[in-house]
Short mmCIF file of C-alpha atoms in Angstrom, two decimals:
data_model
loop_
_atom_site.label_atom_id
_atom_site.label_comp_id
_atom_site.label_asym_id
_atom_site.label_seq_id
_atom_site.Cartn_x
_atom_site.Cartn_y
_atom_site.Cartn_z
CA UNK A 1 28.53 -3.07 -2.26
CA UNK A 2 26.29 -2.66 0.74
CA UNK A 3 27.34 -0.04 3.30
CA UNK A 4 26.11 -2.22 6.17
CA UNK A 5 27.27 -5.57 7.47
CA UNK A 6 25.00 -8.54 6.86
CA UNK A 7 23.91 -8.47 10.51
CA UNK A 8 23.09 -4.75 10.41
CA UNK A 9 21.24 -5.05 7.10
CA UNK A 10 19.22 -7.94 8.54
CA UNK A 11 18.29 -5.84 11.60
CA UNK A 12 17.32 -2.90 9.38
CA UNK A 13 15.09 -4.99 7.14
CA UNK A 14 13.47 -6.77 10.11
CA UNK A 15 12.57 -3.42 11.67
CA UNK A 16 10.46 -2.31 8.70
CA UNK A 17 6.78 -2.33 9.67
CA UNK A 18 4.05 -3.83 7.54
CA UNK A 19 1.28 -1.70 9.03
CA UNK A 20 1.25 1.68 10.68
CA UNK A 21 3.89 3.14 8.40
CA UNK A 22 4.55 6.85 8.28
CA UNK A 23 2.69 7.15 4.97
CA UNK A 24 -0.34 5.21 6.28
CA UNK A 25 -0.52 7.35 9.41
CA UNK A 26 -0.27 10.58 7.39
CA UNK A 27 -3.01 9.48 5.00
CA UNK A 28 -5.23 8.23 7.82
CA UNK A 29 -4.92 11.48 9.75
CA UNK A 30 -5.63 13.51 6.63
CA UNK A 31 -8.77 11.54 5.81
CA UNK A 32 -9.97 11.53 9.43
CA UNK A 33 -9.44 15.30 9.74
CA UNK A 34 -11.71 15.81 6.71
CA UNK A 35 -14.44 13.69 8.30
CA UNK A 36 -13.93 10.43 6.41
CA UNK A 37 -14.47 7.35 8.53
CA UNK A 38 -12.76 4.17 7.41
CA UNK A 39 -11.66 0.78 8.64
CA UNK A 40 -7.95 0.15 8.96
CA UNK A 41 -6.50 -3.23 7.87
CA UNK A 42 -9.93 -4.86 7.74
CA UNK A 43 -9.32 -8.60 7.97
CA UNK A 44 -12.80 -9.35 6.60
CA UNK A 45 -11.81 -7.87 3.22
CA UNK A 46 -9.56 -10.00 1.03
CA UNK A 47 -5.98 -8.71 1.00
CA UNK A 48 -6.48 -6.73 4.24
CA UNK A 49 -6.43 -3.25 2.62
CA UNK A 50 -4.81 -0.40 4.54
CA UNK A 51 -8.08 1.57 4.41
CA UNK A 52 -11.60 0.46 3.50
CA UNK A 53 -14.87 2.22 3.00
CA UNK A 54 -16.95 -0.94 3.17
CA UNK A 55 -20.38 0.52 2.42
CA UNK A 56 -19.28 1.88 -0.95
CA UNK A 57 -16.61 -0.79 -1.51
CA UNK A 58 -13.41 1.23 -1.81
CA UNK A 59 -10.14 -0.47 -0.83
CA UNK A 60 -7.00 1.66 -0.51
CA UNK A 61 -3.47 0.31 -0.28
CA UNK A 62 -0.31 2.27 0.52
CA UNK A 63 2.56 0.24 -0.94
CA UNK A 64 6.25 0.47 -0.15
CA UNK A 65 8.32 1.04 -3.28
CA UNK A 66 10.89 -1.61 -2.35
CA UNK A 67 8.63 -4.42 -1.15
CA UNK A 68 6.01 -3.99 -3.87
CA UNK A 69 8.45 -3.66 -6.76
CA UNK A 70 8.14 -0.12 -8.05
CA UNK A 71 10.28 0.09 -11.21
CA UNK A 72 11.41 -3.46 -10.42
CA UNK A 73 12.53 -4.28 -13.94
CA UNK A 74 14.71 -1.18 -14.30
CA UNK A 75 15.79 -0.58 -10.70
CA UNK A 76 19.07 -1.74 -9.19
CA UNK A 77 18.53 -5.03 -7.37
CA UNK A 78 19.71 -5.82 -3.83
CA UNK A 79 23.21 -7.27 -3.64
CA UNK A 80 22.93 -9.12 -0.35
CA UNK A 81 20.75 -12.21 -0.56
CA UNK A 82 19.69 -11.14 -4.06
CA UNK A 83 17.80 -14.30 -4.98
CA UNK A 84 15.69 -14.16 -1.82
CA UNK A 85 14.73 -10.51 -2.34
CA UNK A 86 13.99 -10.94 -6.03
CA UNK A 87 11.69 -13.91 -5.32
CA UNK A 88 10.00 -12.09 -2.43
CA UNK A 89 9.31 -8.95 -4.45
CA UNK A 90 7.98 -10.97 -7.39
CA UNK A 91 5.68 -12.89 -5.00
CA UNK A 92 4.46 -9.59 -3.56
CA UNK A 93 3.76 -8.20 -7.02
CA UNK A 94 1.85 -11.36 -7.99
CA UNK A 95 -0.13 -11.24 -4.73
CA UNK A 96 -0.98 -7.56 -5.37
CA UNK A 97 -2.38 -8.50 -8.80
CA UNK A 98 -4.41 -11.35 -7.26
CA UNK A 99 -5.81 -9.03 -4.57
CA UNK A 100 -6.70 -6.38 -7.17
CA UNK A 101 -8.39 -8.95 -9.43
CA UNK A 102 -10.30 -10.62 -6.59
CA UNK A 103 -11.55 -7.40 -5.05
CA UNK A 104 -12.50 -5.96 -8.45
CA UNK A 105 -14.41 -9.17 -9.24
CA UNK A 106 -16.25 -8.74 -5.90
CA UNK A 107 -17.29 -5.20 -6.88
CA UNK A 108 -14.64 -3.24 -4.99
CA UNK A 109 -12.78 -0.26 -6.37
CA UNK A 110 -9.09 -0.77 -5.60
CA UNK A 111 -6.73 2.18 -5.31
CA UNK A 112 -3.00 1.81 -4.75
CA UNK A 113 -0.60 4.59 -3.84
CA UNK A 114 3.16 4.44 -3.44
CA UNK A 115 4.28 5.48 0.04
CA UNK A 116 6.49 8.27 -1.32
CA UNK A 117 3.52 9.59 -3.30
CA UNK A 118 1.53 9.83 -0.05
CA UNK A 119 4.40 11.44 1.84
CA UNK A 120 5.28 13.95 -0.88
CA UNK A 121 1.85 14.74 -2.39
CA UNK A 122 -0.68 14.08 0.35
CA UNK A 123 -3.09 16.75 -0.93
CA UNK A 124 -3.23 15.14 -4.41
CA UNK A 125 -3.76 11.69 -2.89
CA UNK A 126 -6.57 12.90 -0.62
CA UNK A 127 -8.15 14.80 -3.52
CA UNK A 128 -8.16 11.61 -5.61
CA UNK A 129 -9.74 9.63 -2.75
CA UNK A 130 -12.35 12.36 -2.14
CA UNK A 131 -13.36 12.37 -5.81
CA UNK A 132 -13.69 8.59 -5.87
CA UNK A 133 -15.59 8.57 -2.57
CA UNK A 134 -18.02 11.24 -3.74
CA UNK A 135 -18.58 9.52 -7.11
CA UNK A 136 -19.29 6.15 -5.48
CA UNK A 137 -21.47 7.71 -2.75
CA UNK A 138 -23.74 9.31 -5.37
CA UNK A 139 -24.52 5.87 -6.80
CA UNK A 140 -25.65 4.66 -3.40
#
């Protein structure tokens, strides 16, 4: 059973941001501090990635575990409005696959991180991005 009333749960879910999350800000600051210059939520790139390096075609997404269905098949499902949330998360997962496929077809390298991965292992995430950035820059 949910600890919150339906009204409180609705307020909580409505307050969750789609951009400018704690994980995105932490990753952005880390990359900027190291001298990497990126575009944030570039509307000209399909799927509006959280970070883009347009010249070398790298698109980075920081996905929320809940909204993007991490361990969706094995994880406990929401109790309140279960059908709505299940459909929404499945749509999000399908859209993520479409975005990945489209960008890859257009020559982009797509990288997705879970928000908790960014928050808990920022140095590993930045190291992975640096390696990819350096590898793609050499080809340019």
